[in-house]
mmCIF file of C-alpha atoms in Angstrom:
data_model
loop_
_atom_site.group_PDB
_atom_site.id
_atom_site.type_symbol
_atom_site.label_atom_id
_atom_site.label_comp_id
_atom_site.label_asym_id
_atom_site.label_seq_id
_atom_site.Cartn_x
_atom_site.Cartn_y
_atom_site.Cartn_z
ATOM 1 C CA MET A 69 -0.171 0.046 -0.284
ATOM 2 C CA THR A 70 1.659 2.950 -0.785
ATOM 3 C CA ILE A 71 0.030 6.472 -0.234
ATOM 4 C CA GLN A 72 -1.302 7.439 -2.403
ATOM 5 C CA ASP A 73 -3.711 4.381 -1.898
ATOM 6 C CA ILE A 74 -5.059 6.249 1.114
ATOM 7 C CA LYS A 75 -4.969 9.236 -0.999
ATOM 8 C CA ASN A 76 -6.976 8.111 -3.381
ATOM 9 C CA LYS A 77 -9.344 6.622 -0.901
ATOM 10 C CA PHE A 78 -9.605 9.996 1.120
ATOM 11 C CA GLU A 79 -11.357 11.653 -2.002
ATOM 12 C CA ARG A 80 -12.794 9.504 -2.971
ATOM 13 C CA GLY A 81 -14.911 9.369 0.370
ATOM 14 C CA LEU A 82 -15.094 12.865 0.871
ATOM 15 C CA LYS A 83 -15.948 14.367 -2.246
ATOM 16 C CA ASP A 84 -19.386 15.168 -1.647
ATOM 17 C CA LYS A 85 -17.931 17.112 0.927
ATOM 18 C CA TYR A 86 -14.562 18.619 0.250
ATOM 19 C CA SER A 87 -13.409 20.021 -2.407
ATOM 20 C CA LYS A 88 -10.561 18.548 -3.839
ATOM 21 C CA ALA A 89 -7.991 21.052 -2.891
ATOM 22 C CA GLU A 90 -9.700 21.152 0.910
ATOM 23 C CA ILE A 91 -9.545 16.919 0.929
ATOM 24 C CA ASP A 92 -5.936 18.131 0.262
ATOM 25 C CA VAL A 93 -5.325 19.868 3.499
ATOM 26 C CA ILE A 94 -7.163 17.286 5.528
ATOM 27 C CA PHE A 95 -4.926 14.117 4.015
ATOM 28 C CA TYR A 96 -1.921 15.808 4.842
ATOM 29 C CA SER A 97 -2.483 17.023 7.759
ATOM 30 C CA LEU A 98 -3.210 13.659 8.814
ATOM 31 C CA ALA A 99 -0.143 11.797 7.004
ATOM 32 C CA GLU A 100 2.100 14.352 8.576
ATOM 33 C CA LYS A 101 0.191 13.844 12.332
ATOM 34 C CA TYR A 102 0.444 9.971 10.659
ATOM 35 C CA LEU A 103 3.627 9.089 9.205
ATOM 36 C CA ARG A 104 5.068 11.184 11.585
ATOM 37 C CA LYS A 105 7.789 13.475 8.307
ATOM 38 C CA ASP A 106 7.079 16.979 6.602
ATOM 39 C CA LYS A 107 4.844 17.327 4.214
ATOM 40 C CA SER A 108 7.134 17.769 1.938
ATOM 41 C CA ILE A 109 8.916 14.652 2.116
ATOM 42 C CA ILE A 110 5.178 13.052 1.484
ATOM 43 C CA ARG A 111 4.538 15.148 -1.078
ATOM 44 C CA LEU A 112 7.290 13.710 -2.599
ATOM 45 C CA ALA A 113 7.285 9.957 -2.232
ATOM 46 C CA LEU A 114 3.036 9.387 -2.738
ATOM 47 C CA HIS A 115 3.494 6.441 -4.426
ATOM 48 C CA GLU A 116 6.073 5.038 -2.089
ATOM 49 C CA SER A 117 5.676 1.537 -0.173
ATOM 50 C CA TRP A 118 6.469 2.536 3.810
ATOM 51 C CA SER A 119 6.307 0.824 7.099
ATOM 52 C CA GLU A 120 4.727 3.523 8.612
ATOM 53 C CA ILE A 121 1.754 3.260 6.198
ATOM 54 C CA GLU A 122 0.121 -0.726 7.285
ATOM 55 C CA GLU A 123 1.039 0.738 10.638
ATOM 56 C CA SER A 124 -1.132 3.381 10.748
ATOM 57 C CA LYS A 125 -3.336 2.001 7.748
ATOM 58 C CA LEU A 126 -6.600 2.123 11.206
ATOM 59 C CA LEU A 127 -5.712 5.204 12.558
ATOM 60 C CA PHE A 128 -6.358 6.884 8.470
ATOM 61 C CA ASP A 129 -9.604 5.033 8.750
ATOM 62 C CA LEU A 130 -11.219 6.457 11.629
ATOM 63 C CA ALA A 131 -10.499 9.461 10.662
ATOM 64 C CA LEU A 132 -12.118 9.193 7.423
ATOM 65 C CA PHE A 133 -15.031 7.856 8.926
ATOM 66 C CA ASP A 134 -15.476 10.299 11.441
ATOM 67 C CA LEU A 135 -15.091 12.411 8.256
ATOM 68 C CA GLN A 136 -17.783 11.405 6.411
ATOM 69 C CA LYS A 137 -20.072 11.609 9.848
ATOM 70 C CA GLY A 138 -20.018 15.213 9.317
ATOM 71 C CA LYS A 139 -16.909 15.275 12.217
ATOM 72 C CA PRO A 140 -14.297 18.904 11.541
ATOM 73 C CA TYR A 141 -10.762 18.150 10.831
ATOM 74 C CA GLN A 142 -9.835 20.294 13.226
ATOM 75 C CA TYR A 143 -11.047 17.587 15.882
ATOM 76 C CA VAL A 144 -10.914 14.333 14.393
ATOM 77 C CA LEU A 145 -6.673 16.189 14.056
ATOM 78 C CA GLY A 146 -6.779 17.161 17.604
ATOM 79 C CA GLU A 147 -4.823 20.292 17.002
ATOM 80 C CA CYS A 148 -4.977 23.751 15.024
ATOM 81 C CA ASP A 149 -2.679 26.915 14.461
ATOM 82 C CA PHE A 150 -4.317 30.103 15.889
ATOM 83 C CA MET A 151 -2.410 33.227 14.665
ATOM 84 C CA GLY A 152 1.421 30.938 13.979
ATOM 85 C CA ASN A 153 0.612 28.416 18.216
ATOM 86 C CA GLN A 154 -0.102 24.822 17.258
ATOM 87 C CA LEU A 155 -3.312 24.705 20.465
ATOM 88 C CA TYR A 156 -4.855 20.701 21.340
ATOM 89 C CA ILE A 157 -8.475 21.493 20.800
ATOM 90 C CA ASN A 158 -10.904 18.241 21.217
ATOM 91 C CA GLN A 159 -14.818 19.108 20.988
ATOM 92 C CA ASN A 160 -15.259 21.036 24.651
ATOM 93 C CA VAL A 161 -13.902 24.185 23.096
ATOM 94 C CA LEU A 162 -14.863 26.078 19.620
ATOM 95 C CA ILE A 163 -12.232 26.055 17.024
ATOM 96 C CA PRO A 164 -10.866 29.150 16.495
ATOM 97 C CA ARG A 165 -11.655 30.921 13.576
ATOM 98 C CA PRO A 166 -9.383 33.316 11.133
ATOM 99 C CA GLU A 167 -12.536 36.346 12.622
ATOM 100 C CA THR A 168 -10.964 35.750 15.786
ATOM 101 C CA GLU A 169 -7.076 36.293 14.289
ATOM 102 C CA GLU A 170 -8.579 39.620 12.616
ATOM 103 C CA LEU A 171 -9.734 40.194 15.642
ATOM 104 C CA ILE A 172 -6.128 39.592 17.786
ATOM 105 C CA GLU A 173 -4.333 41.087 15.055
ATOM 106 C CA TRP A 174 -6.271 44.799 15.861
ATOM 107 C CA VAL A 175 -5.497 44.789 19.663
ATOM 108 C CA ILE A 176 -2.115 43.761 18.663
ATOM 109 C CA GLU A 177 -1.282 46.525 15.962
ATOM 110 C CA ASP A 178 -2.949 49.282 18.734
ATOM 111 C CA TYR A 179 -0.733 48.999 21.176
ATOM 112 C CA LYS A 180 1.961 47.568 19.370
ATOM 113 C CA LEU A 181 1.889 50.991 17.769
ATOM 114 C CA GLU A 182 1.107 52.733 20.406
ATOM 115 C CA LYS A 183 2.668 51.385 23.658
ATOM 116 C CA THR A 184 6.885 50.352 23.512
ATOM 117 C CA ASP A 185 6.037 47.992 26.203
ATOM 118 C CA PHE A 186 2.906 47.247 27.745
ATOM 119 C CA SER A 187 2.964 46.200 30.650
ATOM 120 C CA GLY A 188 -0.900 46.308 32.548
ATOM 121 C CA ASN A 189 -3.419 43.389 32.929
ATOM 122 C CA ILE A 190 -5.355 41.765 30.495
ATOM 123 C CA ILE A 191 -8.267 38.892 30.958
ATOM 124 C CA ASP A 192 -10.121 37.257 28.652
ATOM 125 C CA ILE A 193 -13.931 36.085 28.820
ATOM 126 C CA GLY A 194 -14.191 33.030 27.675
ATOM 127 C CA THR A 195 -11.094 31.507 27.096
ATOM 128 C CA GLY A 196 -11.724 27.918 25.128
ATOM 129 C CA SER A 197 -8.853 26.718 24.188
ATOM 130 C CA GLY A 198 -6.963 29.807 25.227
ATOM 131 C CA ALA A 199 -6.124 30.763 22.223
ATOM 132 C CA ILE A 200 -6.784 34.497 22.554
ATOM 133 C CA ALA A 201 -5.298 34.600 25.485
ATOM 134 C CA ILE A 202 -1.939 32.419 24.373
ATOM 135 C CA ALA A 203 -1.629 34.972 21.618
ATOM 136 C CA LEU A 204 -1.911 38.070 23.730
ATOM 137 C CA LYS A 205 0.850 36.661 26.673
ATOM 138 C CA LYS A 206 3.133 35.785 23.490
ATOM 139 C CA ASN A 207 3.176 39.121 22.006
ATOM 140 C CA PHE A 208 2.786 40.645 24.934
ATOM 141 C CA PRO A 209 5.341 38.749 27.230
ATOM 142 C CA ASN A 210 4.918 42.072 30.528
ATOM 143 C CA THR A 211 1.512 41.026 31.243
ATOM 144 C CA LYS A 212 -0.156 39.190 33.262
ATOM 145 C CA VAL A 213 -2.959 37.663 31.796
ATOM 146 C CA TYR A 214 -6.064 36.175 33.190
ATOM 147 C CA ALA A 215 -8.009 33.516 31.444
ATOM 148 C CA LEU A 216 -11.792 32.843 32.893
ATOM 149 C CA ASP A 217 -14.265 29.948 31.512
ATOM 150 C CA ILE A 218 -17.397 28.219 33.286
ATOM 151 C CA SER A 219 -16.303 24.643 31.886
ATOM 152 C CA LYS A 220 -13.986 22.759 33.576
ATOM 153 C CA GLU A 221 -12.805 20.919 30.943
ATOM 154 C CA ALA A 222 -12.518 23.453 28.108
ATOM 155 C CA LEU A 223 -9.876 25.339 31.018
ATOM 156 C CA GLU A 224 -8.196 21.733 31.041
ATOM 157 C CA VAL A 225 -7.744 21.952 27.041
ATOM 158 C CA ALA A 226 -6.727 25.844 27.739
ATOM 159 C CA LYS A 227 -3.591 25.012 30.438
ATOM 160 C CA ARG A 228 -2.808 22.164 28.130
ATOM 161 C CA ASN A 229 -2.009 24.899 25.673
ATOM 162 C CA ALA A 230 -0.469 27.240 27.132
ATOM 163 C CA ALA A 231 2.146 24.296 28.629
ATOM 164 C CA ILE A 232 2.536 23.155 24.481
ATOM 165 C CA ASN A 233 3.403 26.868 24.280
ATOM 166 C CA GLN A 234 5.442 27.833 27.462
ATOM 167 C CA VAL A 235 3.413 30.628 28.691
ATOM 168 C CA LYS A 236 2.006 31.650 32.099
ATOM 169 C CA ILE A 237 -1.201 31.890 32.170
ATOM 170 C CA GLU A 238 -3.280 32.583 35.514
ATOM 171 C CA PHE A 239 -7.189 30.987 34.666
ATOM 172 C CA ILE A 240 -9.431 30.919 36.485
ATOM 173 C CA GLN A 241 -13.658 28.650 36.311
ATOM 174 C CA PHE A 242 -15.535 31.480 36.201
ATOM 175 C CA ASP A 243 -19.908 32.423 35.038
ATOM 176 C CA ILE A 244 -20.012 36.370 33.630
ATOM 177 C CA LEU A 245 -23.651 36.107 34.586
ATOM 178 C CA GLN A 246 -23.563 35.088 37.852
ATOM 179 C CA ASN A 247 -20.198 35.329 39.796
ATOM 180 C CA ASP A 248 -19.247 38.063 42.555
ATOM 181 C CA TYR A 249 -16.372 39.610 40.519
ATOM 182 C CA SER A 250 -15.124 42.406 42.926
ATOM 183 C CA ASP A 251 -12.197 39.923 44.227
ATOM 184 C CA LEU A 252 -10.678 39.906 40.134
ATOM 185 C CA PRO A 253 -8.454 42.879 39.692
ATOM 186 C CA LYS A 254 -9.189 45.813 37.654
ATOM 187 C CA PHE A 255 -7.879 46.148 34.422
ATOM 188 C CA ASP A 256 -6.078 47.679 31.445
ATOM 189 C CA LEU A 257 -7.282 45.607 28.935
ATOM 190 C CA ILE A 258 -10.865 43.445 28.028
ATOM 191 C CA VAL A 259 -11.451 40.662 25.231
ATOM 192 C CA SER A 260 -13.591 38.465 24.619
ATOM 193 C CA ASN A 261 -15.277 36.280 21.432
ATOM 194 C CA PRO A 262 -18.292 35.974 23.258
ATOM 195 C CA PRO A 263 -21.539 33.773 22.483
ATOM 196 C CA TYR A 264 -23.558 35.568 20.333
ATOM 197 C CA ILE A 265 -25.631 33.756 17.961
ATOM 198 C CA PRO A 266 -29.595 33.312 18.700
ATOM 199 C CA GLU A 267 -30.979 29.799 18.950
ATOM 200 C CA LYS A 268 -33.332 30.509 15.810
ATOM 201 C CA GLU A 269 -29.410 30.643 13.516
ATOM 202 C CA LYS A 270 -29.219 26.800 14.720
ATOM 203 C CA GLU A 271 -31.069 26.297 10.976
ATOM 204 C CA ILE A 272 -28.952 28.233 8.808
ATOM 205 C CA MET A 273 -25.590 26.868 10.427
ATOM 206 C CA GLN A 274 -23.002 24.400 9.144
ATOM 207 C CA PRO A 275 -24.185 20.602 10.385
ATOM 208 C CA GLU A 276 -20.738 20.347 11.226
ATOM 209 C CA VAL A 277 -20.890 23.375 13.415
ATOM 210 C CA VAL A 278 -24.551 22.948 15.214
ATOM 211 C CA ASN A 279 -23.773 18.370 16.005
ATOM 212 C CA ASN A 280 -20.193 19.435 16.851
ATOM 213 C CA GLU A 281 -18.657 22.483 18.671
ATOM 214 C CA PRO A 282 -19.794 23.444 22.418
ATOM 215 C CA HIS A 283 -22.957 25.186 22.051
ATOM 216 C CA LYS A 284 -22.680 26.668 25.735
ATOM 217 C CA ALA A 285 -20.166 28.598 23.292
ATOM 218 C CA LEU A 286 -22.239 29.998 20.705
ATOM 219 C CA PHE A 287 -25.492 30.098 21.312
ATOM 220 C CA VAL A 288 -27.584 32.993 23.032
ATOM 221 C CA PRO A 289 -31.095 32.876 23.362
ATOM 222 C CA ASN A 290 -33.528 34.364 21.184
ATOM 223 C CA GLU A 291 -34.994 37.163 23.157
ATOM 224 C CA GLU A 292 -31.129 37.939 25.209
ATOM 225 C CA PRO A 293 -28.823 38.021 21.730
ATOM 226 C CA LEU A 294 -26.746 41.008 23.890
ATOM 227 C CA LEU A 295 -26.415 38.541 27.107
ATOM 228 C CA PHE A 296 -23.310 38.501 26.510
ATOM 229 C CA TYR A 297 -22.085 42.032 25.765
ATOM 230 C CA LYS A 298 -24.332 43.486 28.659
ATOM 231 C CA LYS A 299 -22.113 40.657 31.842
ATOM 232 C CA ILE A 300 -19.242 42.579 29.708
ATOM 233 C CA LYS A 301 -20.604 45.702 29.965
ATOM 234 C CA ASP A 302 -21.162 45.987 33.952
ATOM 235 C CA PHE A 303 -17.427 44.059 34.413
ATOM 236 C CA SER A 304 -15.837 46.998 32.850
ATOM 237 C CA VAL A 305 -17.709 49.420 34.663
ATOM 238 C CA GLU A 306 -16.168 47.941 37.653
ATOM 239 C CA ASN A 307 -13.115 46.833 36.619
ATOM 240 C CA LEU A 308 -11.623 48.209 34.142
ATOM 241 C CA ASN A 309 -9.136 50.539 34.639
ATOM 242 C CA THR A 310 -8.784 54.656 33.660
ATOM 243 C CA ASN A 311 -7.585 54.092 28.945
ATOM 244 C CA GLY A 312 -8.207 50.841 29.244
ATOM 245 C CA ARG A 313 -9.202 49.233 26.831
ATOM 246 C CA ILE A 314 -12.197 46.429 25.539
ATOM 247 C CA TYR A 315 -11.721 43.526 21.848
ATOM 248 C CA LEU A 316 -15.497 42.307 21.112
ATOM 249 C CA GLU A 317 -16.038 39.445 18.862
ATOM 250 C CA ILE A 318 -19.761 39.764 17.573
ATOM 251 C CA HIS A 319 -22.113 39.289 15.387
ATOM 252 C CA GLN A 320 -22.593 41.083 12.197
ATOM 253 C CA ASP A 321 -26.022 41.586 11.927
ATOM 254 C CA LEU A 322 -25.769 43.564 15.706
ATOM 255 C CA LYS A 323 -23.452 46.108 15.219
ATOM 256 C CA GLU A 324 -25.476 48.927 15.922
ATOM 257 C CA GLU A 325 -27.067 47.316 19.339
ATOM 258 C CA THR A 326 -24.107 46.297 20.428
ATOM 259 C CA GLU A 327 -22.313 48.805 19.588
ATOM 260 C CA LYS A 328 -25.612 51.053 22.026
ATOM 261 C CA VAL A 329 -24.869 48.610 25.134
ATOM 262 C CA PHE A 330 -21.331 50.656 25.179
ATOM 263 C CA LYS A 331 -22.351 54.168 24.105
ATOM 264 C CA SER A 332 -23.391 54.817 27.436
ATOM 265 C CA ASP A 333 -20.301 54.397 29.545
ATOM 266 C CA PHE A 334 -17.504 54.327 28.191
ATOM 267 C CA LYS A 335 -16.188 57.597 25.792
ATOM 268 C CA GLU A 336 -15.282 55.614 22.448
ATOM 269 C CA VAL A 337 -16.794 52.827 21.227
ATOM 270 C CA LYS A 338 -15.338 52.516 17.453
ATOM 271 C CA ALA A 339 -16.623 49.207 15.293
ATOM 272 C CA LYS A 340 -14.489 47.424 12.450
ATOM 273 C CA LYS A 341 -14.753 45.413 9.291
ATOM 274 C CA ASP A 342 -13.828 42.009 9.400
ATOM 275 C CA ILE A 343 -12.046 40.799 5.266
ATOM 276 C CA SER A 344 -15.368 39.712 4.734
ATOM 277 C CA GLN A 345 -16.661 42.904 4.670
ATOM 278 C CA ASN A 346 -18.283 41.636 7.674
ATOM 279 C CA TRP A 347 -18.674 43.780 11.529
ATOM 280 C CA ARG A 348 -17.464 41.323 13.632
ATOM 281 C CA MET A 349 -15.288 43.187 15.671
ATOM 282 C CA LEU A 350 -15.598 46.265 18.373
ATOM 283 C CA GLN A 351 -13.123 48.082 20.295
ATOM 284 C CA VAL A 352 -14.408 49.864 23.371
ATOM 285 C CA LYS A 353 -12.135 53.179 25.446
ATOM 286 C CA ASN A 354 -12.716 53.639 29.050
#
């Protein structure tokens, strides 16, 4: 059996779900992990027979089975990249999205333009895999970064990722909707990608997302789509330092409503479009 034989099997099995280019990305990512060789070597050896291929056949078969059932390939692979950082992920955390990378790029760009050595306190509310907290700590090593999540299982993933990426982060199990946050310190930067999708939108979303990713991290009640933004605003009123900032990922259809949540208590609120020209980011200044 050659690598090409396995690749052909993936192309046949996934042709109804993915484009050929997408299948290539998925296959070579799995092959690199299972065969423990760089993609460049694998691409040059498609017609060779290796002992590692036979040893990994079951892993490839199980992966193909999961992919055919609609499991996102990042969960099958068990890892993904965010801002150049390798992250372990499972179904207890969201798969980090490019839109969230754009939010963090905005933060980094703003602070690096204005501050030569940012060393304040940062908090990531609803940290999930820890992607945001880790990216910020790596870019601002002199800060103290806190990361909150209600989910114990998510925090276990985030702690593992902090260890993988060799950064020190203070992880706290915390329900932003219920907890008294008066014991937390003051922050110079508050960042969050909170749940913001109304339940009614499930029916128009990709089944791979709805059937696999944690609903607590995605959905809010139809009648309270801004629930988390209101709580983050209350938290920020109490815990954001003078001249501090908030950066949030937002629902593209709720830009104006989300802006209104913050305008009554903060001096400057600015929205930004993502690369697809959707309103997906908000910056708030104290």
